[in-house]
Amino acid sequence: MGSLSREAWAQRLGAFRASPSAFMAGPEGESLGRDLLSGLRSEKLSEQTKVSLLVLSLEFPDQLWPDASVAEAATTSLLDTLDLLSPRPSALRRPLLLAATTALIAGGALGPTSGASGRLLRLLLDLASGRALGRGFGLDSEQRPLQATALECLRELESCQPGLLWSCLGLLRGLLRREAPVQPLSLLLTLVLRNALVARARAGTSLWGLLLGGDLPTGDGSCPWDWTLAGEGDAHLKPQAPCWPAAEKEEGGLAALEPSPEEARELRATVAQLLDASYLLTPVAQAQLLWLLGWGLQGLRGQPPALFKPQLVRLLSTAQLTLLHAVLALKAAFGEALFTAQDEVLLLQRLTVAAQHPALPPPTHLFYLHCLLNFPENCPLGPDGEEATPLLLGPQLCQGLLPNLLHDPMALLARLHLLCLLWAEHEEEERGQLQSLQQYLETLLAGLRQRAALAGGPRTSATLCFQASYLVARCLSGYPTVLTPLTHGLAQLYQTRPALAPHFVDLLSSVGPELGEPLKMVLRHEVVLGTSREGALRWHLQTLAKVVDGEAQSTTLRFLQAAASHCSDWGLQQALLQVCRNLMRAGGGEGLADLLQALAVQLEDPDGRDHARLYYLLLAHLSGHKLGMALGPSLAAPALASSLVAENQGFAAALTVQGAPASTSLRLSVGPRRVHGSSPVLHLQVEALQPLYSLELRFRVEGQVYEPLEMVHVPFLCPDHPARLLPLPLHPRRPAPSHLGVSALYTTPTGLTCHAQLPPLLVNFQDLFLPFPSPSEGTGPSFFDELWASCLPKGAESRVWCPLGPQGLEALVSHHLEPFVVAAQPPISYSVAIHLPPASKLLLRLGDAQVDGVSVALRTDDWTVLPLAGDYIRGLSAAA
Amino acid sequence: MAQRAVWLISHEPRTPLCGTVRFSRRFPTVEKRAKVFNGASYVPVPEDALLLKALLFEFRLLDDDKDFVESRDSCSRINKTSVYGIPVGGEELWPVVAFMKNCMIYASVPLVEQTLCPRPPLISISGVSQGFELLFGIQDFLFLSQKNDAELNSKLNQLPDLLLQTCPFGTLLDANLQNSLDNTNFASVTQPQKQPAWKTGTYKGKPQVSISITEKVKSMQYDKREIADMWQVVGTVTCKCDLEGFMPNVTISLSLPTNGSPLQDILIHPCVTSLDSAILTSNSIGAVDDSAFSGPYKFPFTPPLESFHLCYYTSQVPVPPILGFYRIQEEETQLKITVNLKLHESVKNNFEFCEARIPFYNRGPITHVEYKISFGQLEIFREKNLLIWTIGQKFPKSMEITLSGNITFGTKKHEKQSFDQICIGSTAYVKLHFKIIDYTLTGCYADQHSVQVFASGKPKISTNRKLISSDYYVWNSKAPAPVAYGSLVL
């Protein structure tokens, strides 16, 4: 494909430009980079075509040669092509240098291990220092532009790999004294110097030797560039990050090291040299030089910013955007050290003049206005990062910057913002002037409203009016003297042109309550009491949907009732129902149910009737909370889904029970045992983790050893309240421990009903113990003996060794068996009788305690409890 | 400080896309830096087609303005500078410097050397002013002395080469593109050492210096007690110095007659080397100072090769050159109008042209006009709802002329007919257009003898002056009119 003709290339390039990604995905995409490189060497193609190929490679190297190895190869090929050019003047040399540099950087191939990087750097440095110029590299006439281009390429390499050329500082400085193109050289030197100053602060190295360094090293092995400072990968670009050199910020950055006197002197001389020659640079290049020097020298000791002073008058007098912007950067970098209070006033005046000068284009005005509101003051008062008028810029100076109706929208808004800031800042003082400012503001807003009210006017005039209202409401939210007339003005605008309803809805959603609440009220009034004009119903309903609330429902309902008869099409009916929906959310009301019922019959469209009926049912059956939830916007529905989908999802979410993880809602545990009554009772401890309404706990007994358990209801639980104890009576079918499965059903504060499965609760054997009715005084032993005797022969008897802890028998009994002791001779012997519902008994005789344990004789009339009782007794001392 | 990409987009209403990308250029090495600097907030530069659509939408140039679209019309979307956030592919590309001029959108994306989240203020981004400068440069190149589409196309074809010269890696080297064009044409000139970068060659030929002063006067006249009339002069001094040698020095002095109005708000071309500080401080915004500096205004400079604006100034002259009154009375079916114009005696009564345009907006077409004028001719353009009163070269001896008439309008047929956002109801204006040759309202002149040239050969020095009206409005005194704050009589 290397021998494509000029036309074929033109066609290919056109196709590529139309959509690079599509082209690269196509059949020709893969070979384009290769073909381009061979095309450059083709003898059939004209130089002009080759330049167009190079321009393409300058713009899309990452598509042509996407990874480092390919980019490396491409750079090598471009450099070879350059070498192969005949010594005649050629328009290809410059673009080839640019293309090689671009390919190397964009492909990520630039680095110490890359052969092409070394080759390119050597060539560029040779060209820049004028040394390649005798080697038949073009003719004399071409050499100067090539030298300039080489310097540009070096600058780009240094930009992308800061610190790469820092050891060339001396060389570059030397060139400045000789006949080298002054602009590219100054810019390169400044950039290298700035980067070196940054690196110096980090690495603590001295620049002195470097600034005095001489020519390029001539030996083949040594190279004048340095990858060590350039760092690994892309990390090197980070440290320069702060865009805007701020004077008062940490001294630490570049100022950490005090330069030695020699170093300071050389540095000063270099900077002075650069500044003196800066007049020879184009204005945009001068601006770059100033930004870079401002960055580099900011806070550096021994470098008085006064070096810049001789330039300032010249710079301040121009109308050049970049120059004035650079002066502002110097202002930010050096603050009071370079600009005295008088200088600051002058700079502000110049900015104010420039922001309204009729000779400058509008985008410039707006940018200067932005600069004024973000002006780096010597002594800033307000909070950082907020737009404010500088202290020295009072209403008097700003007079010419105030908006009027003849301004285009952007200028009007920018100036209106200034007006609001002035008003707010000078509210305390200057009553008289303030009043006139306020009057002016009102007239201006009225003018904008008049424009917006014009039927057939463009959308922009309406948008502008609402943008202005929003801006005023935002900036002056605390000033009812401004907001009240604004509210009434807007109400009047609505009256004249209800078609602006979408703008009103948007405004109400955007502004705070200071304007929003009164505006809602007047608009509601306007809609429900206003004369409904033909065709405006749609807009009225749209507005009403936004502004309805719980108040003044009767008039709203009357309006809706009347409107219903005019709602002939589906859209209007939906709008009407939307209002009803919002009314329901705002708190329903009795009349609303009647209206919905009427609508369910009256509306023409079956869909509308269905909806009305549904709303009626919801209103009649759901509590306020739940209703709000059911009608609220669904979080599940994507923003773009139709309202109907969103609505249905909202219902679905609100009306079905949601599964919820137990850990987020409540904790349930068994509380301390209390023995009384005729059946065992578990005392449940419930702890809510969020407010819960209508909590219902359901239990399932494992193995059905107890009768089914009743549900437990709790109307309201709140996390702040202490845990409540809920009694849960058990009715055992046989005396055995078991697990209770527990599930909870509750309503969240957002109205959702949730179901959660809680961890099972364990019912222990001892939880089922009940005492026998206590015998009368003194008859205990005989009562126990009767029971003891009654167990046999049907029951079972056993003897268990119960280990004792250090507290002894008395403690053990009082701790675990106290309620069941029928007769005792403390601390020697105890007779314990336990009733195990439904109809079993367990009798224990404890006595004759040894040091480490006590022998327990036990009898029961139910042999199945024997192993349980044994386990229980053996576990007693451990449980103590 | 660099640009990541630049575009020129022409607006073509009523075509499927509503526009075309006429030129685009990306700078991949800058893009590489942007990726690192912006980190997680990096948004890549989109392909042309995507950007075209997004920019046209942002500028409201897609042909669907009918419905409220939140992403465009929401009141909280307020842009106060010509720097936009453009949604592309679900993300927002910011900052995009963009403006529209002559049906062409100029756009560029400056590099921000830090993260974009939170957005730094524009003032802290060096690339923003550079982006503007680049776009202004392109605009000047395309539209200065451009006459037709063919010429525009040929200039657009030159752009890739020119940007290769002036902005090879996205960093702008010279905003004057024409300069680079000359540079490529004269590449064989070997430049000596101290040649300024903004002066690409040397002039060979007869030495001459021409200085022209153009003053534009604008005015808003209300004829109301509570509103002060406003008028302002804006001057531009343009020079073309054809001088041999590579660094010729020239000093031009602007002088005022004894009763002349001081020049204020002076903005100077960057080639001026030094300046009297009084020139810098005289401005129209501070307190009025009787001892205002009144010249001579000396400007020493080394001229560039091309014609350039040496300085701009404004001035507040004591009276407007023409004082007007305009009254409209609405009667049932017709408008009764009276226009009165009076030339001030101090003004040179010798116009190249002078006319008053009287438009009627937001009304049906003019059906009938009865009028009486004391001087000049009246032309009626019914389809445009416009009257043009041609006054000609001179005002009569009385210096005062009058027009009165009755105008009847038909019914308005469609909404867009003669639509205007300002002239609602009886709000209306007369706009004056005039030009006076060899005259300035401030009296400012460049004395031939005071021009000093330090170069070989004695140059021929030519000077000329003119006064042109610009935005010269006389408002109907019987209805509200747009007022600037400064005009309110406090």
mmCIF file of C-alpha atoms in Angstrom, chain A residues 31 214 546 755:
data_model
loop_
_atom_site.group_PDB
_atom_site.id
_atom_site.type_symbol
_atom_site.label_atom_id
_atom_site.label_comp_id
_atom_site.label_asym_id
_atom_site.label_seq_id
_atom_site.Cartn_x
_atom_site.Cartn_y
_atom_site.Cartn_z
ATOM 1 C CA SER A 31 -2.140 -0.433 8.131
ATOM 2 C CA GLY A 214 28.908 26.122 29.152
ATOM 3 C CA LYS A 546 -46.018 22.150 41.823
ATOM 4 C CA HIS A 755 -40.341 -8.380 56.745
#
